[in-house]
Amino acid sequence: MRFPEDVPVLSDDVVTLRAHTPADIDPVFEMCQDPEMQRWTTIPVPYLREHAENFLTEQIPNGWRDGGMWAWAIEYDGRYAGTVDLRDGDGGVGEVGFAVAPSARGAGVMTRALRLVVRHAFDVLEWDRVIWRAFVGNWASRRVAWKAGFRGLVVVPGGGKARGVRYDEWVATVGRDDALEPVGNWWKAPVVEGNGFRLRPFEPSDAKRIVEACSDERTQYWLPGLPSPYQLPDAEGFLGSRHENLATGEGVSWAIADAGTDELIGCVSLFDMTNRIDKTMAEIGYWLHPEARGRGVMSAAVRLVIEQAFKPVEDGGFGRRRLVLFAADGNTASAHVAEINGFTHVVLERSASPRRDGSFADLHGFDLLAAERT
Ligand SMILES: CC(C)(COP(=O)(O)OP(=O)(O)OC[C@H]1O[C@@H](n2cnc3c(N)ncnc32)[C@H](O)[C@@H]1OP(=O)(O)O)[C@@H](O)C(=O)NCCC(=O)NCCS
């Protein structure tokens, strides 16, 4: 192929993919100064102007001429906004890589550009499958891939490499017969105002209070799955797994925060939302910082979560049909939260709740149906 004459222009109504020109060298150089670019991609660091020059005047034209790399400039709002490329393709399978300039992020530019190149890979290059790879933690990239229909995500420990260092990697793919649309739910935890508290997404600054709450003797007693002693890395792991639960649709956790200070006073979660046999249910779980106990905070927080859980997805809720809640025999405070919120006690599972000493307590099961609340 000839460069730039044979580079096809791909466009939806909003973004246009075209051949790079020398005028893109400066914006590429500028984009590559961004710390996110340096953290999540394999570009040289420090990134010099000559790197941009070489990429645009040597690597990209050679990629088109020889085959093996097909890179487009993304134009949005009349300007260069990023670069997207397809690579390899031997045997009908190749990879996609992309970056958007910081000033153009969050406007859906990359999702549009990704759909355009994936269609091109299937329809023109006749690939059967496109692979997306990102270092673990690159949530913006993962969300773009999810929105454009990539699926079957796996973690490959040490699968990625940048500047000689190995990183864990996410890999997902999309096949030629797949719709370029999201598979499954990626939840967001909405902010909900309560009386004297608010439910909000967790933040990294909550870690210290999580350690306090989860080190508490009563929390440790009733939640025997918690690490003991519970330390800062445990809280950081918990915070990281909140993102994962949202992204896989498995669950939604809210920080219960003081309305005045925004300090963390507890946690309430919906989980098991991708249950193998019932994808319309959720289990509710919770814990409270010891300072916040005895004021009815958890009963009120669970009431708000029930509303969110039963609200249809199209109205910003979670579309649940049935909620369940479990409390070990003897945990009267937890059972009270269920009962005051209208849950029905439906089962006593014998010897079902492990204790730290190796013995098992009976477990009370409660449920609440959306149908009985209308
Ligand atoms: C990844 C990147 C290309 C995304 O470009 P973009 O044009 O902003 O992408 P979009 O606007 O189409 O979508 C980004 C989505 O990620 C979401 N997002 C951003 N940061 C996020 C985070 N920390 N957690 C969860 N979602 C996040 C945005 O909200 C948006 O989703 P929404 O529109 O549904 O709300 C851009 O951030 C970038 O260039 N990053 C640096 C380079 C890079 O990481 N390249 C990919 C290497 S694999």
GROMACS .gro file of C-alpha atoms and ligand atoms in nm:
model
  422
    1MET     CA    1   0.000   0.000   0.000
    2ARG     CA    2   0.107   0.355  -0.056
    3PHE     CA    3   0.126   0.603   0.231
    4PRO     CA    4  -0.064   0.829   0.275
    5GLU     CA    5  -0.265   0.788  -0.050
    6ASP     CA    6  -0.406   0.443   0.028
    7VAL     CA    7  -0.493   0.503   0.393
    8PRO     CA    8  -0.871   0.472   0.409
    9VAL     CA    9  -1.061   0.748   0.587
   10LEU     CA   10  -1.302   0.600   0.843
   11SER     CA   11  -1.568   0.814   0.998
   12ASP     CA   12  -1.889   0.815   1.196
   13ASP     CA   13  -2.055   1.153   1.237
   14VAL     CA   14  -1.829   1.257   1.523
   15VAL     CA   15  -1.476   1.121   1.479
   16THR     CA   16  -1.271   1.077   1.163
   17LEU     CA   17  -0.974   0.845   1.129
   18ARG     CA   18  -0.720   0.956   0.869
   19ALA     CA   19  -0.353   0.921   0.776
   20HIS     CA   20  -0.110   1.102   1.006
   21THR     CA   21   0.059   1.413   0.864
   22PRO     CA   22   0.373   1.602   0.976
   23ALA     CA   23   0.140   1.854   1.142
   24ASP     CA   24   0.053   1.581   1.396
   25ILE     CA   25   0.412   1.557   1.525
   26ASP     CA   26   0.375   1.836   1.780
   27PRO     CA   27   0.040   1.718   1.921
   28VAL     CA   28   0.172   1.359   1.943
   29PHE     CA   29   0.482   1.484   2.126
   30GLU     CA   30   0.260   1.683   2.364
   31MET     CA   31   0.020   1.393   2.426
   32CYS     CA   32   0.312   1.167   2.515
   33GLN     CA   33   0.422   1.400   2.797
   34ASP     CA   34   0.102   1.304   2.983
   35PRO     CA   35   0.174   1.090   3.294
   36GLU     CA   36  -0.119   0.857   3.210
   37MET     CA   37   0.034   0.790   2.866
   38GLN     CA   38   0.368   0.712   3.026
   39ARG     CA   39   0.213   0.492   3.291
   40TRP     CA   40  -0.013   0.281   3.070
   41THR     CA   41   0.167   0.253   2.737
   42THR     CA   42   0.507   0.137   2.616
   43ILE     CA   43   0.627   0.474   2.479
   44PRO     CA   44   0.986   0.580   2.559
   45VAL     CA   45   1.029   0.789   2.876
   46PRO     CA   46   1.144   1.065   2.862
   47TYR     CA   47   0.954   1.113   2.537
   48LEU     CA   48   1.144   1.343   2.300
   49ARG     CA   49   1.028   1.525   1.989
   50GLU     CA   50   1.246   1.294   1.780
   51HIS     CA   51   1.043   0.997   1.907
   52ALA     CA   52   0.726   1.154   1.768
   53GLU     CA   53   0.905   1.239   1.442
   54ASN     CA   54   1.030   0.884   1.400
   55PHE     CA   55   0.689   0.734   1.482
   56LEU     CA   56   0.504   0.952   1.232
   57THR     CA   57   0.754   0.969   0.946
   58GLU     CA   58   0.910   0.619   0.967
   59GLN     CA   59   0.720   0.362   1.171
   60ILE     CA   60   0.367   0.450   1.068
   61PRO     CA   61   0.433   0.491   0.692
   62ASN     CA   62   0.639   0.167   0.693
   63GLY     CA   63   0.358  -0.011   0.875
   64TRP     CA   64   0.116   0.075   0.594
   65ARG     CA   65   0.366   0.002   0.316
   66ASP     CA   66   0.480  -0.335   0.452
   67GLY     CA   67   0.160  -0.440   0.628
   68GLY     CA   68   0.170  -0.543   0.994
   69MET     CA   69   0.072  -0.206   1.147
   70TRP     CA   70  -0.213   0.017   1.038
   71ALA     CA   71  -0.224   0.342   1.239
   72TRP     CA   72  -0.472   0.627   1.203
   73ALA     CA   73  -0.482   0.975   1.348
   74ILE     CA   74  -0.809   1.039   1.529
   75GLU     CA   75  -0.959   1.372   1.438
   76TYR     CA   76  -1.225   1.518   1.668
   77ASP     CA   77  -1.361   1.869   1.688
   78GLY     CA   78  -1.142   1.972   1.392
   79ARG     CA   79  -0.814   1.868   1.561
   80TYR     CA   80  -0.577   1.576   1.613
   81ALA     CA   81  -0.714   1.395   1.919
   82GLY     CA   82  -0.518   1.070   1.933
   83THR     CA   83  -0.388   0.763   1.754
   84VAL     CA   84  -0.531   0.415   1.710
   85ASP     CA   85  -0.358   0.122   1.545
   86LEU     CA   86  -0.414  -0.237   1.441
   87ARG     CA   87  -0.116  -0.472   1.447
   88ASP     CA   88  -0.020  -0.817   1.327
   89GLY     CA   89  -0.328  -0.999   1.193
   90ASP     CA   90  -0.148  -1.318   1.091
   91GLY     CA   91  -0.396  -1.603   1.078
   92GLY     CA   92  -0.684  -1.357   1.110
   93VAL     CA   93  -0.609  -1.236   1.464
   94GLY     CA   94  -0.449  -0.905   1.554
   95GLU     CA   95  -0.424  -0.646   1.829
   96VAL     CA   96  -0.551  -0.294   1.876
   97GLY     CA   97  -0.369  -0.012   2.057
   98PHE     CA   98  -0.484   0.343   2.125
   99ALA     CA   99  -0.435   0.674   2.300
  100VAL     CA  100  -0.633   0.998   2.322
  101ALA     CA  101  -0.492   1.340   2.409
  102PRO     CA  102  -0.585   1.447   2.765
  103SER     CA  103  -0.794   1.744   2.641
  104ALA     CA  104  -1.020   1.513   2.436
  105ARG     CA  105  -1.076   1.242   2.699
  106GLY     CA  106  -1.409   1.144   2.849
  107ALA     CA  107  -1.614   1.248   2.544
  108GLY     CA  108  -1.649   0.901   2.396
  109VAL     CA  109  -1.384   0.968   2.128
  110MET     CA  110  -1.193   0.646   2.181
  111THR     CA  111  -1.503   0.428   2.196
  112ARG     CA  112  -1.612   0.561   1.857
  113ALA     CA  113  -1.265   0.527   1.707
  114LEU     CA  114  -1.231   0.173   1.841
  115ARG     CA  115  -1.560   0.061   1.685
  116LEU     CA  116  -1.447   0.207   1.351
  117VAL     CA  117  -1.112   0.023   1.344
  118VAL     CA  118  -1.259  -0.305   1.469
  119ARG     CA  119  -1.516  -0.295   1.187
  120HIS     CA  120  -1.230  -0.222   0.945
  121ALA     CA  121  -1.033  -0.519   1.083
  122PHE     CA  122  -1.327  -0.753   1.019
  123ASP     CA  123  -1.463  -0.609   0.694
  124VAL     CA  124  -1.147  -0.501   0.508
  125LEU     CA  125  -0.851  -0.683   0.666
  126GLU     CA  126  -1.074  -0.990   0.705
  127TRP     CA  127  -0.960  -1.064   1.058
  128ASP     CA  128  -1.168  -1.301   1.270
  129ARG     CA  129  -1.073  -1.160   1.609
  130VAL     CA  130  -0.926  -0.844   1.762
  131ILE     CA  131  -0.731  -0.856   2.089
  132TRP     CA  132  -0.723  -0.568   2.340
  133ARG     CA  133  -0.450  -0.565   2.608
  134ALA     CA  134  -0.397  -0.320   2.894
  135PHE     CA  135  -0.194  -0.313   3.212
  136VAL     CA  136  -0.409  -0.404   3.513
  137GLY     CA  137  -0.547  -0.084   3.664
  138ASN     CA  138  -0.603   0.105   3.339
  139TRP     CA  139  -0.973   0.145   3.404
  140ALA     CA  140  -1.037   0.402   3.131
  141SER     CA  141  -0.898   0.165   2.868
  142ARG     CA  142  -1.091  -0.129   3.012
  143ARG     CA  143  -1.413   0.068   3.001
  144VAL     CA  144  -1.355   0.170   2.638
  145ALA     CA  145  -1.294  -0.194   2.544
  146TRP     CA  146  -1.607  -0.306   2.734
  147LYS     CA  147  -1.820  -0.036   2.567
  148ALA     CA  148  -1.697  -0.148   2.223
  149GLY     CA  149  -1.791  -0.512   2.284
  150PHE     CA  150  -1.464  -0.674   2.397
  151ARG     CA  151  -1.537  -0.970   2.625
  152GLY     CA  152  -1.398  -1.274   2.806
  153LEU     CA  153  -1.153  -1.067   3.009
  154VAL     CA  154  -0.867  -1.255   3.173
  155VAL     CA  155  -0.570  -1.145   3.381
  156VAL     CA  156  -0.230  -1.258   3.259
  157PRO     CA  157   0.019  -1.223   3.546
  158GLY     CA  158   0.330  -1.048   3.414
  159GLY     CA  159   0.183  -1.056   3.063
  160GLY     CA  160   0.270  -0.695   2.978
  161LYS     CA  161   0.608  -0.526   2.944
  162ALA     CA  162   0.705  -0.160   2.931
  163ARG     CA  163   1.061  -0.034   2.927
  164GLY     CA  164   1.196  -0.365   3.057
  165VAL     CA  165   0.948  -0.401   3.346
  166ARG     CA  166   0.679  -0.669   3.354
  167TYR     CA  167   0.321  -0.582   3.454
  168ASP     CA  168   0.006  -0.789   3.505
  169GLU     CA  169  -0.213  -0.751   3.205
  170TRP     CA  170  -0.583  -0.762   3.117
  171VAL     CA  171  -0.668  -0.928   2.784
  172ALA     CA  172  -1.008  -0.937   2.616
  173THR     CA  173  -1.118  -0.999   2.259
  174VAL     CA  174  -1.403  -0.941   2.017
  175GLY     CA  175  -1.490  -1.174   1.730
  176ARG     CA  176  -1.629  -1.092   1.387
  177ASP     CA  177  -1.979  -1.215   1.475
  178ASP     CA  178  -1.996  -1.028   1.806
  179ALA     CA  179  -2.198  -0.709   1.847
  180LEU     CA  180  -1.972  -0.411   1.921
  181GLU     CA  181  -2.179  -0.341   2.232
  182PRO     CA  182  -2.117  -0.401   2.605
  183VAL     CA  183  -2.160  -0.750   2.742
  184GLY     CA  184  -2.304  -0.751   3.094
  185ASN     CA  185  -2.344  -0.462   3.336
  186TRP     CA  186  -2.079  -0.220   3.456
  187TRP     CA  187  -2.245  -0.064   3.757
  188LYS     CA  188  -2.186   0.280   3.904
  189ALA     CA  189  -2.262   0.353   4.270
  190PRO     CA  190  -2.482   0.663   4.275
  191VAL     CA  191  -2.457   0.915   4.558
  192VAL     CA  192  -2.767   0.887   4.778
  193GLU     CA  193  -2.836   1.135   5.058
  194GLY     CA  194  -2.966   0.996   5.390
  195ASN     CA  195  -3.053   1.153   5.719
  196GLY     CA  196  -2.717   1.258   5.866
  197PHE     CA  197  -2.517   1.041   5.625
  198ARG     CA  198  -2.468   0.984   5.255
  199LEU     CA  199  -2.399   0.678   5.046
  200ARG     CA  200  -2.117   0.745   4.803
  201PRO     CA  201  -1.851   0.554   4.608
  202PHE     CA  202  -1.542   0.453   4.805
  203GLU     CA  203  -1.233   0.673   4.778
  204PRO     CA  204  -0.865   0.590   4.838
  205SER     CA  205  -0.869   0.821   5.143
  206ASP     CA  206  -1.119   0.585   5.316
  207ALA     CA  207  -0.847   0.323   5.371
  208LYS     CA  208  -0.755   0.424   5.727
  209ARG     CA  209  -1.116   0.420   5.848
  210ILE     CA  210  -1.174   0.084   5.679
  211VAL     CA  211  -0.882  -0.055   5.880
  212GLU     CA  212  -1.036   0.082   6.202
  213ALA     CA  213  -1.381  -0.056   6.125
  214CYS     CA  214  -1.260  -0.399   6.013
  215SER     CA  215  -1.018  -0.436   6.306
  216ASP     CA  216  -1.302  -0.385   6.553
  217GLU     CA  217  -1.366  -0.687   6.773
  218ARG     CA  218  -1.737  -0.721   6.687
  219THR     CA  219  -1.679  -0.680   6.313
  220GLN     CA  220  -1.406  -0.942   6.329
  221TYR     CA  221  -1.633  -1.176   6.525
  222TRP     CA  222  -1.931  -1.161   6.290
  223LEU     CA  223  -1.734  -1.141   5.965
  224PRO     CA  224  -1.488  -1.428   6.012
  225GLY     CA  225  -1.376  -1.403   5.648
  226LEU     CA  226  -1.195  -1.074   5.721
  227PRO     CA  227  -0.816  -1.092   5.752
  228SER     CA  228  -0.691  -1.080   6.109
  229PRO     CA  229  -0.511  -0.857   6.191
  230TYR     CA  230  -0.672  -0.627   5.934
  231GLN     CA  231  -0.409  -0.389   5.794
  232LEU     CA  232  -0.369  -0.109   5.539
  233PRO     CA  233  -0.286  -0.340   5.244
  234ASP     CA  234  -0.610  -0.531   5.322
  235ALA     CA  235  -0.807  -0.206   5.298
  236GLU     CA  236  -0.630  -0.116   4.973
  237GLY     CA  237  -0.713  -0.459   4.832
  238PHE     CA  238  -1.075  -0.409   4.937
  239LEU     CA  239  -1.084  -0.070   4.762
  240GLY     CA  240  -0.935  -0.218   4.443
  241SER     CA  241  -1.187  -0.501   4.439
  242ARG     CA  242  -1.476  -0.247   4.455
  243HIS     CA  243  -1.380  -0.138   4.100
  244GLU     CA  244  -1.363  -0.496   3.984
  245ASN     CA  245  -1.708  -0.576   4.127
  246LEU     CA  246  -1.862  -0.278   3.951
  247ALA     CA  247  -1.689  -0.359   3.620
  248THR     CA  248  -1.798  -0.723   3.616
  249GLY     CA  249  -2.152  -0.642   3.735
  250GLU     CA  250  -2.096  -0.868   4.038
  251GLY     CA  251  -2.170  -0.606   4.299
  252VAL     CA  252  -2.200  -0.246   4.414
  253SER     CA  253  -2.055  -0.114   4.740
  254TRP     CA  254  -2.122   0.221   4.895
  255ALA     CA  255  -1.922   0.400   5.158
  256ILE     CA  256  -2.157   0.528   5.425
  257ALA     CA  257  -2.013   0.871   5.502
  258ASP     CA  258  -2.099   1.130   5.764
  259ALA     CA  259  -2.310   1.401   5.594
  260GLY     CA  260  -2.108   1.680   5.752
  261THR     CA  261  -1.747   1.559   5.749
  262ASP     CA  262  -1.775   1.299   5.468
  263GLU     CA  263  -1.576   1.066   5.695
  264LEU     CA  264  -1.637   0.695   5.639
  265ILE     CA  265  -1.869   0.541   5.899
  266GLY     CA  266  -1.959   0.215   5.727
  267CYS     CA  267  -2.009   0.008   5.418
  268VAL     CA  268  -2.318  -0.140   5.255
  269SER     CA  269  -2.307  -0.363   4.950
  270LEU     CA  270  -2.517  -0.546   4.697
  271PHE     CA  271  -2.336  -0.856   4.573
  272ASP     CA  272  -2.381  -1.192   4.398
  273MET     CA  273  -2.554  -0.996   4.120
  274THR     CA  274  -2.421  -1.229   3.849
  275ASN     CA  275  -2.543  -1.537   4.035
  276ARG     CA  276  -2.518  -1.841   3.809
  277ILE     CA  277  -2.885  -1.938   3.830
  278ASP     CA  278  -3.056  -1.605   3.911
  279LYS     CA  279  -2.920  -1.283   3.766
  280THR     CA  280  -3.208  -1.082   3.912
  281MET     CA  281  -3.115  -1.130   4.278
  282ALA     CA  282  -2.864  -0.965   4.510
  283GLU     CA  283  -2.740  -1.027   4.859
  284ILE     CA  284  -2.703  -0.734   5.097
  285GLY     CA  285  -2.401  -0.714   5.327
  286TYR     CA  286  -2.273  -0.444   5.559
  287TRP     CA  287  -2.049  -0.335   5.843
  288LEU     CA  288  -2.040  -0.020   6.054
  289HIS     CA  289  -1.751   0.164   6.217
  290PRO     CA  290  -1.790   0.118   6.598
  291GLU     CA  291  -1.832   0.497   6.647
  292ALA     CA  292  -2.147   0.495   6.431
  293ARG     CA  293  -2.333   0.210   6.599
  294GLY     CA  294  -2.658   0.232   6.798
  295ARG     CA  295  -2.810   0.523   6.600
  296GLY     CA  296  -3.009   0.335   6.336
  297VAL     CA  297  -2.762   0.430   6.063
  298MET     CA  298  -2.745   0.085   5.905
  299SER     CA  299  -3.121   0.033   5.905
  300ALA     CA  300  -3.160   0.364   5.723
  301ALA     CA  301  -2.873   0.292   5.483
  302VAL     CA  302  -3.017  -0.048   5.393
  303ARG     CA  303  -3.356   0.116   5.329
  304LEU     CA  304  -3.192   0.343   5.070
  305VAL     CA  305  -3.004   0.053   4.913
  306ILE     CA  306  -3.327  -0.149   4.882
  307GLU     CA  307  -3.481   0.140   4.685
  308GLN     CA  308  -3.181   0.151   4.452
  309ALA     CA  309  -3.178  -0.226   4.415
  310PHE     CA  310  -3.542  -0.255   4.304
  311LYS     CA  311  -3.538   0.053   4.080
  312PRO     CA  312  -3.527  -0.041   3.707
  313VAL     CA  313  -3.187  -0.020   3.537
  314GLU     CA  314  -3.321   0.234   3.285
  315ASP     CA  315  -3.406   0.465   3.580
  316GLY     CA  316  -3.052   0.441   3.719
  317GLY     CA  317  -3.123   0.152   3.957
  318PHE     CA  318  -3.011  -0.209   3.962
  319GLY     CA  319  -3.325  -0.390   3.843
  320ARG     CA  320  -3.329  -0.653   4.118
  321ARG     CA  321  -3.630  -0.882   4.171
  322ARG     CA  322  -3.522  -1.045   4.496
  323LEU     CA  323  -3.289  -0.951   4.780
  324VAL     CA  324  -3.144  -1.186   5.038
  325LEU     CA  325  -2.965  -1.118   5.364
  326PHE     CA  326  -2.795  -1.357   5.604
  327ALA     CA  327  -2.711  -1.319   5.974
  328ALA     CA  328  -2.538  -1.574   6.195
  329ASP     CA  329  -2.742  -1.699   6.490
  330GLY     CA  330  -2.687  -1.457   6.778
  331ASN     CA  331  -2.615  -1.151   6.561
  332THR     CA  332  -2.932  -0.974   6.674
  333ALA     CA  333  -2.819  -0.631   6.552
  334SER     CA  334  -2.787  -0.760   6.196
  335ALA     CA  335  -3.115  -0.954   6.209
  336HIS     CA  336  -3.283  -0.635   6.334
  337VAL     CA  337  -3.165  -0.443   6.025
  338ALA     CA  338  -3.329  -0.709   5.806
  339GLU     CA  339  -3.655  -0.722   5.999
  340ILE     CA  340  -3.703  -0.346   6.033
  341ASN     CA  341  -3.665  -0.321   5.655
  342GLY     CA  342  -3.943  -0.570   5.586
  343PHE     CA  343  -3.736  -0.879   5.510
  344THR     CA  344  -3.902  -1.214   5.583
  345HIS     CA  345  -3.715  -1.475   5.783
  346VAL     CA  346  -3.727  -1.774   5.548
  347VAL     CA  347  -3.469  -2.024   5.661
  348LEU     CA  348  -3.241  -2.132   5.939
  349GLU     CA  349  -2.945  -2.302   5.777
  350ARG     CA  350  -2.790  -2.537   6.028
  351SER     CA  351  -2.420  -2.511   6.103
  352ALA     CA  352  -2.364  -2.290   5.798
  353SER     CA  353  -2.168  -1.991   5.929
  354PRO     CA  354  -1.799  -2.050   6.007
  355ARG     CA  355  -1.649  -1.904   6.323
  356ARG     CA  356  -1.283  -1.820   6.370
  357ASP     CA  357  -1.236  -2.103   6.621
  358GLY     CA  358  -1.324  -2.360   6.354
  359SER     CA  359  -1.680  -2.421   6.478
  360PHE     CA  360  -1.996  -2.331   6.284
  361ALA     CA  361  -2.302  -2.127   6.385
  362ASP     CA  362  -2.652  -2.162   6.242
  363LEU     CA  363  -2.734  -1.899   5.981
  364HIS     CA  364  -3.062  -1.709   5.946
  365GLY     CA  365  -3.170  -1.633   5.591
  366PHE     CA  366  -3.405  -1.346   5.506
  367ASP     CA  367  -3.550  -1.235   5.176
  368LEU     CA  368  -3.745  -0.948   5.029
  369LEU     CA  369  -3.921  -0.947   4.691
  370ALA     CA  370  -3.971  -0.642   4.471
  371ALA     CA  371  -4.327  -0.766   4.408
  372GLU     CA  372  -4.423  -0.738   4.776
  373ARG     CA  373  -4.323  -0.374   4.797
  374THR     CA  374  -4.551  -0.237   4.524
  375LIG     C1  375  -0.781   0.506   2.748
  375LIG     C2  376  -0.813   0.635   2.670
  375LIG     C3  377  -0.766   0.614   2.526
  375LIG     C4  378  -0.964   0.660   2.671
  375LIG     O1  379  -0.997   0.764   2.581
  375LIG     P1  380  -1.136   0.846   2.591
  375LIG     O2  381  -1.161   0.914   2.461
  375LIG     O3  382  -1.138   0.926   2.715
  375LIG     O4  383  -1.241   0.724   2.603
  375LIG     P2  384  -1.400   0.734   2.612
  375LIG     O5  385  -1.442   0.873   2.644
  375LIG     O6  386  -1.454   0.670   2.487
  375LIG     O7  387  -1.432   0.636   2.733
  375LIG     C5  388  -1.359   0.645   2.854
  375LIG     C6  389  -1.445   0.585   2.963
  375LIG     O8  390  -1.363   0.549   3.074
  375LIG     C7  391  -1.423   0.602   3.190
  375LIG     N1  392  -1.317   0.618   3.289
  375LIG     C8  393  -1.213   0.706   3.287
  375LIG     N2  394  -1.137   0.687   3.395
  375LIG     C9  395  -1.192   0.585   3.465
  375LIG    C10  396  -1.162   0.519   3.588
  375LIG     N3  397  -1.056   0.553   3.659
  375LIG     N4  398  -1.244   0.420   3.631
  375LIG    C11  399  -1.352   0.382   3.560
  375LIG     N5  400  -1.387   0.442   3.443
  375LIG    C12  401  -1.307   0.540   3.397
  375LIG    C13  402  -1.489   0.729   3.145
  375LIG     O9  403  -1.585   0.772   3.238
  375LIG    C14  404  -1.550   0.682   3.013
  375LIG    O10  405  -1.666   0.604   3.035
  375LIG     P3  406  -1.818   0.668   3.018
  375LIG    O11  407  -1.815   0.753   2.895
  375LIG    O12  408  -1.903   0.549   3.001
  375LIG    O13  409  -1.839   0.743   3.143
  375LIG    C15  410  -0.743   0.758   2.731
  375LIG    O14  411  -0.777   0.768   2.867
  375LIG    C16  412  -0.592   0.755   2.718
  375LIG    O15  413  -0.537   0.795   2.617
  375LIG     N6  414  -0.521   0.706   2.823
  375LIG    C17  415  -0.374   0.699   2.819
  375LIG    C18  416  -0.324   0.598   2.714
  375LIG    C19  417  -0.383   0.462   2.734
  375LIG    O16  418  -0.408   0.419   2.844
  375LIG     N7  419  -0.403   0.389   2.622
  375LIG    C20  420  -0.456   0.254   2.625
  375LIG    C21  421  -0.349   0.158   2.656
  375LIG     S1  422  -0.415  -0.005   2.669
   0.00000   0.00000   0.00000
